[in-house]
Amino acid sequence: MPSSVQSVAERAGVSVSTVSRALRGVPGIAESTRKRVQDAADELGYVASLSASRLATGRTRTVAVVVPLLSKWFFAEVIAAAGRVLSRAGYDVLLTELSTPELRKAFFAAPRLRGRSDGALVLALQLAPEELAALEAQGQAVALVGSERTGASSVCVEDRDGGRAATRHLLNLGHERIAFLGIQEAPGSTLGGVPPAERLLGYREALAEAGIAADPGLEFGVGNTVDAGAAALARALSIADPPTAVVAASDELAFGALATLRGAGLQVPGDFSVVGYDNHELAGSIGLTTMDHGVAEQGRRAAEALIATLEGAPAAVERLEPSLIVRGSTAPPRRLRAATP
């Protein structure tokens, strides 16, 4: 027969109310007392009722994770890392995908999260002020990944620095005709376009620093897919003065570029150099030089920031600096190698 809370109280030498508070993690209980109660509960096989605990505290111990697309590797990595942090802290995850403008509008128009979650972790959705206010009106603490809003914690990447570093790497190798494969959202997309736009600005700034005028004919805005990257690089190769290298705003675009180069019989990096952005789990296996912007780290830190806010800490903004991972897809252009004695 399962033990009762009274049995745990007697074994630990405390009151029933102290057992309840200790097992629910309520502040104000000495750590030695909490351990004694937990040990007694373990010995007797007593498990506190989660629903009763939630009723007593007014907390759901659930966090809503709001994401534009579940099918993308980036979001899956962020969710997995955030989920591990939340799980260790005793939170369940309520996952919501807002893949269309209609779903997004309906989500923020109705109190979907009231009484269902304590906080919301929002990925790449560039919340409008009224959307953030809608979450806060439902009693949600809010943490953002990839955007900033006053009153919410956030984790952002210095993507302009990333675009600049990727381009500088190619410039330092001697490339001058460098294309950029950017991410352009389709009409009706709910994705936030700030990080990709920042990467493009960094690309342009690096060219300007090197005294090279940006060529609009070398900038391609496409959907963030392998096929789109392949098609964009095919267009780049067909122009009168084609590039010798490319910076892709995502590894998926870079994968497509590599496929086009292979299909055209061009060697990488012998004939053409490619830099991606993400450090996708497949990037290492194919030798792709890329920008690592701590995808899992973004999820981990955002979850930690949200938990801290739920525990009373003020909102905070963290910025991560991307780093260049040099692999085998970049080298000096062939003309420079040929000129070297």
mmCIF file of C-alpha atoms in Angstrom:
data_model
loop_
_atom_site.group_PDB
_atom_site.id
_atom_site.type_symbol
_atom_site.label_atom_id
_atom_site.label_comp_id
_atom_site.label_asym_id
_atom_site.label_seq_id
_atom_site.Cartn_x
_atom_site.Cartn_y
_atom_site.Cartn_z
ATOM 1 C CA MET A 1 0.000 0.000 0.000
ATOM 2 C CA PRO A 2 1.493 3.395 -0.951
ATOM 3 C CA SER A 3 2.773 5.498 1.913
ATOM 4 C CA SER A 4 0.998 8.687 2.874
ATOM 5 C CA VAL A 5 2.332 12.173 3.451
ATOM 6 C CA GLN A 6 1.677 11.600 7.175
ATOM 7 C CA SER A 7 4.070 8.631 7.129
ATOM 8 C CA VAL A 8 6.761 10.752 5.483
ATOM 9 C CA ALA A 9 6.261 13.502 8.058
ATOM 10 C CA GLU A 10 6.655 11.035 10.915
ATOM 11 C CA ARG A 11 9.763 9.445 9.392
ATOM 12 C CA ALA A 12 11.393 12.857 8.767
ATOM 13 C CA GLY A 13 10.288 14.332 12.098
ATOM 14 C CA VAL A 14 8.531 17.325 10.556
ATOM 15 C CA SER A 15 4.995 18.513 9.980
ATOM 16 C CA VAL A 16 2.816 17.474 7.069
ATOM 17 C CA SER A 17 2.907 21.027 5.707
ATOM 18 C CA THR A 18 6.719 20.989 5.764
ATOM 19 C CA VAL A 19 6.727 17.741 3.767
ATOM 20 C CA SER A 20 4.419 19.314 1.200
ATOM 21 C CA ARG A 21 6.508 22.455 0.873
ATOM 22 C CA ALA A 22 9.807 20.580 0.762
ATOM 23 C CA LEU A 23 8.710 18.182 -1.982
ATOM 24 C CA ARG A 24 7.236 21.031 -4.040
ATOM 25 C CA GLY A 25 10.487 23.006 -3.923
ATOM 26 C CA VAL A 26 8.889 25.967 -2.165
ATOM 27 C CA PRO A 27 11.538 28.480 -0.960
ATOM 28 C CA GLY A 28 12.151 28.941 2.750
ATOM 29 C CA ILE A 29 12.937 25.328 3.629
ATOM 30 C CA ALA A 30 16.428 24.583 4.926
ATOM 31 C CA GLU A 31 18.398 22.376 2.577
ATOM 32 C CA SER A 32 19.083 19.873 5.363
ATOM 33 C CA THR A 33 15.353 19.632 6.066
ATOM 34 C CA ARG A 34 14.523 19.294 2.394
ATOM 35 C CA LYS A 35 17.035 16.448 2.061
ATOM 36 C CA ARG A 36 15.683 14.700 5.140
ATOM 37 C CA VAL A 37 12.157 14.868 3.770
ATOM 38 C CA GLN A 38 13.220 13.650 0.316
ATOM 39 C CA ASP A 39 15.175 10.765 1.852
ATOM 40 C CA ALA A 40 12.133 9.774 3.917
ATOM 41 C CA ALA A 41 9.875 9.948 0.864
ATOM 42 C CA ASP A 42 12.317 7.806 -1.137
ATOM 43 C CA GLU A 43 12.560 5.213 1.635
ATOM 44 C CA LEU A 44 8.777 4.958 1.913
ATOM 45 C CA GLY A 45 8.129 5.103 -1.834
ATOM 46 C CA TYR A 46 6.013 8.236 -1.509
ATOM 47 C CA VAL A 47 5.474 10.363 -4.632
ATOM 48 C CA ALA A 48 3.835 13.749 -4.270
ATOM 49 C CA SER A 49 0.837 14.472 -6.475
ATOM 50 C CA LEU A 50 1.992 16.754 -9.275
ATOM 51 C CA SER A 51 -1.517 18.089 -9.872
ATOM 52 C CA ALA A 52 -1.931 18.885 -6.190
ATOM 53 C CA SER A 53 1.413 20.630 -6.150
ATOM 54 C CA ARG A 54 0.440 22.740 -9.113
ATOM 55 C CA LEU A 55 -2.850 23.693 -7.527
ATOM 56 C CA ALA A 56 -1.120 24.645 -4.305
ATOM 57 C CA THR A 57 1.487 26.874 -5.962
ATOM 58 C CA GLY A 58 -0.617 28.302 -8.762
ATOM 59 C CA ARG A 59 2.170 27.287 -11.128
ATOM 60 C CA THR A 60 1.786 24.853 -14.008
ATOM 61 C CA ARG A 61 5.489 23.898 -14.152
ATOM 62 C CA THR A 62 5.074 24.052 -17.928
ATOM 63 C CA VAL A 63 6.809 26.263 -20.491
ATOM 64 C CA ALA A 64 5.375 26.966 -23.931
ATOM 65 C CA VAL A 65 7.932 26.784 -26.740
ATOM 66 C CA VAL A 66 6.655 28.768 -29.719
ATOM 67 C CA VAL A 67 8.360 28.099 -33.042
ATOM 68 C CA PRO A 68 7.773 29.096 -36.692
ATOM 69 C CA LEU A 69 8.687 25.706 -38.195
ATOM 70 C CA LEU A 70 9.320 22.355 -36.577
ATOM 71 C CA SER A 71 10.831 20.840 -39.719
ATOM 72 C CA LYS A 72 14.028 22.933 -39.755
ATOM 73 C CA TRP A 73 17.228 21.589 -38.206
ATOM 74 C CA PHE A 74 17.972 24.890 -36.452
ATOM 75 C CA PHE A 75 14.706 24.921 -34.533
ATOM 76 C CA ALA A 76 14.925 21.242 -33.669
ATOM 77 C CA GLU A 77 18.386 21.792 -32.167
ATOM 78 C CA VAL A 78 17.283 24.827 -30.159
ATOM 79 C CA ILE A 79 14.186 23.023 -28.855
ATOM 80 C CA ALA A 80 16.174 19.929 -27.877
ATOM 81 C CA ALA A 81 18.752 21.943 -25.940
ATOM 82 C CA ALA A 82 16.120 24.104 -24.239
ATOM 83 C CA GLY A 83 14.032 21.033 -23.433
ATOM 84 C CA ARG A 84 16.909 19.378 -21.597
ATOM 85 C CA VAL A 85 17.377 22.437 -19.383
ATOM 86 C CA LEU A 86 13.655 22.759 -18.704
ATOM 87 C CA SER A 87 13.271 19.068 -17.931
ATOM 88 C CA ARG A 88 16.111 19.122 -15.412
ATOM 89 C CA ALA A 89 14.428 22.077 -13.731
ATOM 90 C CA GLY A 90 11.134 20.179 -13.474
ATOM 91 C CA TYR A 91 9.242 21.852 -16.309
ATOM 92 C CA ASP A 92 7.147 20.214 -18.990
ATOM 93 C CA VAL A 93 7.170 21.611 -22.542
ATOM 94 C CA LEU A 94 4.113 22.702 -24.501
ATOM 95 C CA LEU A 95 5.132 22.955 -28.153
ATOM 96 C CA THR A 96 3.342 25.317 -30.544
ATOM 97 C CA GLU A 97 4.114 25.782 -34.259
ATOM 98 C CA LEU A 98 3.011 29.015 -35.925
ATOM 99 C CA SER A 99 3.798 28.238 -39.554
ATOM 100 C CA THR A 100 1.260 30.562 -41.219
ATOM 101 C CA PRO A 101 0.096 34.138 -40.629
ATOM 102 C CA GLU A 102 -3.380 32.766 -39.803
ATOM 103 C CA LEU A 103 -2.032 30.498 -37.056
ATOM 104 C CA ARG A 104 0.067 33.303 -35.664
ATOM 105 C CA LYS A 105 -2.813 35.763 -35.602
ATOM 106 C CA ALA A 106 -5.135 33.269 -33.923
ATOM 107 C CA PHE A 107 -2.527 32.312 -31.334
ATOM 108 C CA PHE A 108 -1.951 35.860 -30.137
ATOM 109 C CA ALA A 109 -5.614 36.874 -30.407
ATOM 110 C CA ALA A 110 -6.812 34.297 -27.865
ATOM 111 C CA PRO A 111 -5.551 33.509 -24.333
ATOM 112 C CA ARG A 112 -4.148 30.148 -25.431
ATOM 113 C CA LEU A 113 -1.527 29.919 -22.677
ATOM 114 C CA ARG A 114 -3.412 31.243 -19.659
ATOM 115 C CA GLY A 115 -3.420 28.532 -17.004
ATOM 116 C CA ARG A 116 -1.489 26.158 -19.281
ATOM 117 C CA SER A 117 2.060 27.475 -18.928
ATOM 118 C CA ASP A 118 4.131 29.751 -16.726
ATOM 119 C CA GLY A 119 6.304 31.172 -19.458
ATOM 120 C CA ALA A 120 6.894 31.247 -23.200
ATOM 121 C CA LEU A 121 10.136 30.622 -25.050
ATOM 122 C CA VAL A 122 9.710 32.216 -28.487
ATOM 123 C CA LEU A 123 12.053 31.289 -31.334
ATOM 124 C CA ALA A 124 12.818 33.684 -34.228
ATOM 125 C CA LEU A 125 9.372 35.259 -34.367
ATOM 126 C CA GLN A 126 10.329 38.958 -34.020
ATOM 127 C CA LEU A 127 7.344 39.703 -31.789
ATOM 128 C CA ALA A 128 5.386 42.876 -32.370
ATOM 129 C CA PRO A 129 4.846 44.921 -29.172
ATOM 130 C CA GLU A 130 1.187 43.912 -29.064
ATOM 131 C CA GLU A 131 2.117 40.223 -29.360
ATOM 132 C CA LEU A 132 4.492 40.462 -26.406
ATOM 133 C CA ALA A 133 1.824 42.342 -24.459
ATOM 134 C CA ALA A 134 -0.664 39.551 -25.225
ATOM 135 C CA LEU A 135 1.672 36.969 -23.699
ATOM 136 C CA GLU A 136 2.353 39.098 -20.647
ATOM 137 C CA ALA A 137 -1.380 39.677 -20.147
ATOM 138 C CA GLN A 138 -1.726 35.901 -19.839
ATOM 139 C CA GLY A 139 0.787 35.865 -16.997
ATOM 140 C CA GLN A 140 3.642 34.549 -19.125
ATOM 141 C CA ALA A 141 7.282 35.264 -18.483
ATOM 142 C CA VAL A 142 8.906 35.573 -21.912
ATOM 143 C CA ALA A 143 12.325 34.732 -23.331
ATOM 144 C CA LEU A 144 13.235 35.216 -26.987
ATOM 145 C CA VAL A 145 15.762 33.570 -29.290
ATOM 146 C CA GLY A 146 16.981 35.715 -32.178
ATOM 147 C CA SER A 147 15.173 38.947 -31.348
ATOM 148 C CA GLU A 148 14.907 41.606 -28.658
ATOM 149 C CA ARG A 149 11.957 43.289 -26.965
ATOM 150 C CA THR A 150 11.955 45.500 -23.895
ATOM 151 C CA GLY A 151 10.713 43.529 -20.897
ATOM 152 C CA ALA A 152 11.691 40.101 -22.214
ATOM 153 C CA SER A 153 14.893 38.141 -21.765
ATOM 154 C CA SER A 154 16.587 37.257 -25.028
ATOM 155 C CA VAL A 155 19.533 35.455 -26.569
ATOM 156 C CA CYS A 156 20.852 36.946 -29.798
ATOM 157 C CA VAL A 157 23.784 36.291 -32.095
ATOM 158 C CA GLU A 158 26.036 39.011 -33.470
ATOM 159 C CA ASP A 159 25.125 37.978 -37.010
ATOM 160 C CA ARG A 160 26.631 41.036 -38.663
ATOM 161 C CA ASP A 161 29.976 40.038 -37.178
ATOM 162 C CA GLY A 162 29.363 36.530 -38.507
ATOM 163 C CA GLY A 163 28.692 37.702 -42.061
ATOM 164 C CA ARG A 164 31.756 39.921 -41.887
ATOM 165 C CA ALA A 165 34.020 37.124 -40.602
ATOM 166 C CA ALA A 166 32.850 34.658 -43.260
ATOM 167 C CA THR A 167 33.535 37.159 -46.038
ATOM 168 C CA ARG A 168 36.872 38.283 -44.588
ATOM 169 C CA HIS A 169 38.024 34.660 -44.600
ATOM 170 C CA LEU A 170 37.478 34.471 -48.357
ATOM 171 C CA LEU A 171 39.002 37.901 -48.936
ATOM 172 C CA ASN A 172 42.083 36.923 -46.960
ATOM 173 C CA LEU A 173 42.461 33.881 -49.200
ATOM 174 C CA GLY A 174 42.532 36.234 -52.202
ATOM 175 C CA HIS A 175 38.979 35.990 -53.526
ATOM 176 C CA GLU A 176 37.485 39.195 -54.911
ATOM 177 C CA ARG A 177 34.378 37.997 -56.741
ATOM 178 C CA ILE A 178 32.354 36.645 -53.807
ATOM 179 C CA ALA A 179 28.663 35.853 -54.101
ATOM 180 C CA PHE A 180 26.181 35.900 -51.209
ATOM 181 C CA LEU A 181 23.272 33.470 -50.904
ATOM 182 C CA GLY A 182 20.799 35.150 -48.562
ATOM 183 C CA ILE A 183 17.584 33.976 -46.972
ATOM 184 C CA GLN A 184 14.504 35.686 -48.341
ATOM 185 C CA GLU A 185 11.207 34.895 -46.693
ATOM 186 C CA ALA A 186 8.325 33.760 -48.832
ATOM 187 C CA PRO A 187 5.118 35.837 -48.750
ATOM 188 C CA GLY A 188 3.195 34.980 -45.609
ATOM 189 C CA SER A 189 6.211 33.563 -43.796
ATOM 190 C CA THR A 190 6.187 33.889 -40.001
ATOM 191 C CA LEU A 191 9.971 33.675 -39.723
ATOM 192 C CA GLY A 192 11.941 36.628 -38.428
ATOM 193 C CA GLY A 193 14.242 38.104 -41.048
ATOM 194 C CA VAL A 194 16.625 40.048 -38.815
ATOM 195 C CA PRO A 195 19.522 37.534 -38.485
ATOM 196 C CA PRO A 196 19.798 36.810 -42.255
ATOM 197 C CA ALA A 197 19.647 40.530 -43.021
ATOM 198 C CA GLU A 198 22.444 41.178 -40.537
ATOM 199 C CA ARG A 199 24.616 38.526 -42.207
ATOM 200 C CA LEU A 200 24.171 40.304 -45.543
ATOM 201 C CA LEU A 201 25.184 43.634 -43.989
ATOM 202 C CA GLY A 202 28.312 42.011 -42.580
ATOM 203 C CA TYR A 203 29.160 40.643 -46.037
ATOM 204 C CA ARG A 204 28.829 44.094 -47.566
ATOM 205 C CA GLU A 205 30.888 45.719 -44.813
ATOM 206 C CA ALA A 206 33.747 43.245 -45.290
ATOM 207 C CA LEU A 207 33.813 43.975 -49.022
ATOM 208 C CA ALA A 208 33.840 47.721 -48.350
ATOM 209 C CA GLU A 209 36.717 47.332 -45.893
ATOM 210 C CA ALA A 210 38.671 45.579 -48.655
ATOM 211 C CA GLY A 211 37.909 48.351 -51.131
ATOM 212 C CA ILE A 212 35.565 46.182 -53.188
ATOM 213 C CA ALA A 213 32.222 47.629 -54.260
ATOM 214 C CA ALA A 214 29.258 45.379 -53.526
ATOM 215 C CA ASP A 215 27.791 43.966 -56.733
ATOM 216 C CA PRO A 216 23.991 43.500 -56.534
ATOM 217 C CA GLY A 217 24.356 40.892 -59.269
ATOM 218 C CA LEU A 218 26.206 38.674 -56.818
ATOM 219 C CA GLU A 219 23.559 38.858 -54.091
ATOM 220 C CA PHE A 220 20.804 36.240 -54.237
ATOM 221 C CA GLY A 221 17.802 36.186 -51.914
ATOM 222 C CA VAL A 222 16.121 32.777 -51.874
ATOM 223 C CA GLY A 223 14.173 30.434 -49.646
ATOM 224 C CA ASN A 224 16.164 28.591 -47.016
ATOM 225 C CA THR A 225 16.330 25.180 -48.688
ATOM 226 C CA VAL A 226 18.976 23.006 -50.309
ATOM 227 C CA ASP A 227 17.216 23.229 -53.684
ATOM 228 C CA ALA A 228 17.054 27.025 -53.496
ATOM 229 C CA GLY A 229 20.771 27.197 -52.747
ATOM 230 C CA ALA A 230 21.521 24.941 -55.703
ATOM 231 C CA ALA A 231 19.429 27.045 -58.083
ATOM 232 C CA ALA A 232 20.899 30.331 -56.834
ATOM 233 C CA LEU A 233 24.481 29.205 -57.339
ATOM 234 C CA ALA A 234 23.628 27.936 -60.813
ATOM 235 C CA ARG A 235 22.495 31.477 -61.626
ATOM 236 C CA ALA A 236 25.691 32.895 -60.140
ATOM 237 C CA LEU A 237 27.845 30.641 -62.320
ATOM 238 C CA SER A 238 25.968 31.694 -65.455
ATOM 239 C CA ILE A 239 26.775 35.419 -65.281
ATOM 240 C CA ALA A 240 29.444 36.971 -67.506
ATOM 241 C CA ASP A 241 31.990 37.426 -64.716
ATOM 242 C CA PRO A 242 31.154 34.614 -62.279
ATOM 243 C CA PRO A 243 32.318 34.520 -58.657
ATOM 244 C CA THR A 244 35.096 32.293 -57.368
ATOM 245 C CA ALA A 245 33.554 31.893 -53.917
ATOM 246 C CA VAL A 246 30.278 32.193 -52.036
ATOM 247 C CA VAL A 247 29.084 33.019 -48.549
ATOM 248 C CA ALA A 248 25.813 31.242 -47.781
ATOM 249 C CA ALA A 249 23.527 32.549 -45.024
ATOM 250 C CA SER A 250 22.790 28.982 -43.926
ATOM 251 C CA ASP A 251 24.399 25.585 -44.269
ATOM 252 C CA GLU A 252 21.345 24.330 -46.127
ATOM 253 C CA LEU A 253 21.989 26.899 -48.839
ATOM 254 C CA ALA A 254 25.654 25.906 -48.827
ATOM 255 C CA PHE A 255 24.723 22.233 -49.263
ATOM 256 C CA GLY A 256 22.768 23.201 -52.368
ATOM 257 C CA ALA A 257 25.677 25.258 -53.679
ATOM 258 C CA LEU A 258 27.999 22.279 -53.270
ATOM 259 C CA ALA A 259 25.561 20.081 -55.191
ATOM 260 C CA THR A 260 25.517 22.523 -58.108
ATOM 261 C CA LEU A 261 29.303 22.754 -58.159
ATOM 262 C CA ARG A 262 29.618 18.984 -58.159
ATOM 263 C CA GLY A 263 27.079 18.715 -60.981
ATOM 264 C CA ALA A 264 29.026 21.280 -62.999
ATOM 265 C CA GLY A 265 32.230 19.288 -62.613
ATOM 266 C CA LEU A 266 33.881 21.974 -60.475
ATOM 267 C CA GLN A 267 36.150 21.016 -57.599
ATOM 268 C CA VAL A 268 35.775 22.458 -54.096
ATOM 269 C CA PRO A 269 37.995 24.140 -53.110
ATOM 270 C CA GLY A 270 40.130 23.678 -56.229
ATOM 271 C CA ASP A 271 37.818 25.663 -58.513
ATOM 272 C CA PHE A 272 35.441 27.303 -56.066
ATOM 273 C CA SER A 273 35.244 28.040 -52.316
ATOM 274 C CA VAL A 274 32.136 27.827 -50.119
ATOM 275 C CA VAL A 275 31.407 29.153 -46.615
ATOM 276 C CA GLY A 276 28.169 28.247 -44.826
ATOM 277 C CA TYR A 277 26.489 29.478 -41.667
ATOM 278 C CA ASP A 278 25.142 27.290 -38.808
ATOM 279 C CA ASN A 279 27.660 24.487 -38.257
ATOM 280 C CA HIS A 280 24.924 22.007 -39.110
ATOM 281 C CA GLU A 281 25.481 18.470 -37.832
ATOM 282 C CA LEU A 282 26.390 17.395 -41.397
ATOM 283 C CA ALA A 283 28.846 20.237 -42.033
ATOM 284 C CA GLY A 284 31.809 18.443 -40.502
ATOM 285 C CA SER A 285 31.231 15.223 -42.390
ATOM 286 C CA ILE A 286 31.380 16.986 -45.762
ATOM 287 C CA GLY A 287 34.218 19.347 -44.835
ATOM 288 C CA LEU A 288 32.201 22.573 -45.035
ATOM 289 C CA THR A 289 33.815 25.747 -43.734
ATOM 290 C CA THR A 290 31.086 27.489 -41.784
ATOM 291 C CA MET A 291 30.141 29.958 -39.075
ATOM 292 C CA ASP A 292 29.250 28.342 -35.765
ATOM 293 C CA HIS A 293 26.714 30.445 -33.883
ATOM 294 C CA GLY A 294 26.090 28.076 -31.003
ATOM 295 C CA VAL A 295 22.687 26.759 -32.038
ATOM 296 C CA ALA A 296 22.278 24.444 -29.042
ATOM 297 C CA GLU A 297 23.845 27.080 -26.800
ATOM 298 C CA GLN A 298 21.144 29.544 -27.835
ATOM 299 C CA GLY A 299 18.468 27.107 -26.671
ATOM 300 C CA ARG A 300 20.260 26.320 -23.427
ATOM 301 C CA ARG A 301 20.845 29.931 -22.470
ATOM 302 C CA ALA A 302 17.346 31.037 -23.421
ATOM 303 C CA ALA A 303 15.811 28.308 -21.258
ATOM 304 C CA GLU A 304 18.062 29.254 -18.352
ATOM 305 C CA ALA A 305 17.101 32.910 -18.780
ATOM 306 C CA LEU A 306 13.406 32.052 -18.758
ATOM 307 C CA ILE A 307 13.751 29.935 -15.616
ATOM 308 C CA ALA A 308 15.637 32.775 -13.939
ATOM 309 C CA THR A 309 12.822 35.183 -14.845
ATOM 310 C CA LEU A 310 10.257 32.766 -13.420
ATOM 311 C CA GLU A 311 12.268 32.761 -10.194
ATOM 312 C CA GLY A 312 12.181 36.540 -9.953
ATOM 313 C CA ALA A 313 15.290 37.699 -11.836
ATOM 314 C CA PRO A 314 15.000 40.766 -14.093
ATOM 315 C CA ALA A 315 14.928 40.355 -17.867
ATOM 316 C CA ALA A 316 18.388 40.148 -19.428
ATOM 317 C CA VAL A 317 19.852 40.140 -22.942
ATOM 318 C CA GLU A 318 22.718 37.816 -23.903
ATOM 319 C CA ARG A 319 24.709 38.142 -27.102
ATOM 320 C CA LEU A 320 26.713 35.295 -28.612
ATOM 321 C CA GLU A 321 29.645 35.858 -30.944
ATOM 322 C CA PRO A 322 29.801 33.415 -33.893
ATOM 323 C CA SER A 323 33.097 31.736 -34.711
ATOM 324 C CA LEU A 324 34.595 30.614 -38.012
ATOM 325 C CA ILE A 325 35.158 26.864 -38.391
ATOM 326 C CA VAL A 326 37.652 26.362 -41.230
ATOM 327 C CA ARG A 327 37.380 23.026 -43.005
ATOM 328 C CA GLY A 328 38.122 21.825 -46.517
ATOM 329 C CA SER A 329 35.715 23.854 -48.663
ATOM 330 C CA THR A 330 37.824 27.027 -48.869
ATOM 331 C CA ALA A 331 41.220 27.785 -50.452
ATOM 332 C CA PRO A 332 42.862 30.582 -52.461
ATOM 333 C CA PRO A 333 41.413 31.081 -55.950
ATOM 334 C CA ARG A 334 43.061 29.070 -58.715
ATOM 335 C CA ARG A 335 44.644 32.153 -60.343
ATOM 336 C CA LEU A 336 46.630 32.885 -57.184
ATOM 337 C CA ARG A 337 47.732 29.289 -56.756
ATOM 338 C CA ALA A 338 48.817 29.187 -60.403
ATOM 339 C CA ALA A 339 50.861 32.361 -59.939
ATOM 340 C CA THR A 340 52.700 30.982 -56.921
ATOM 341 C CA PRO A 341 56.159 29.700 -57.958
#
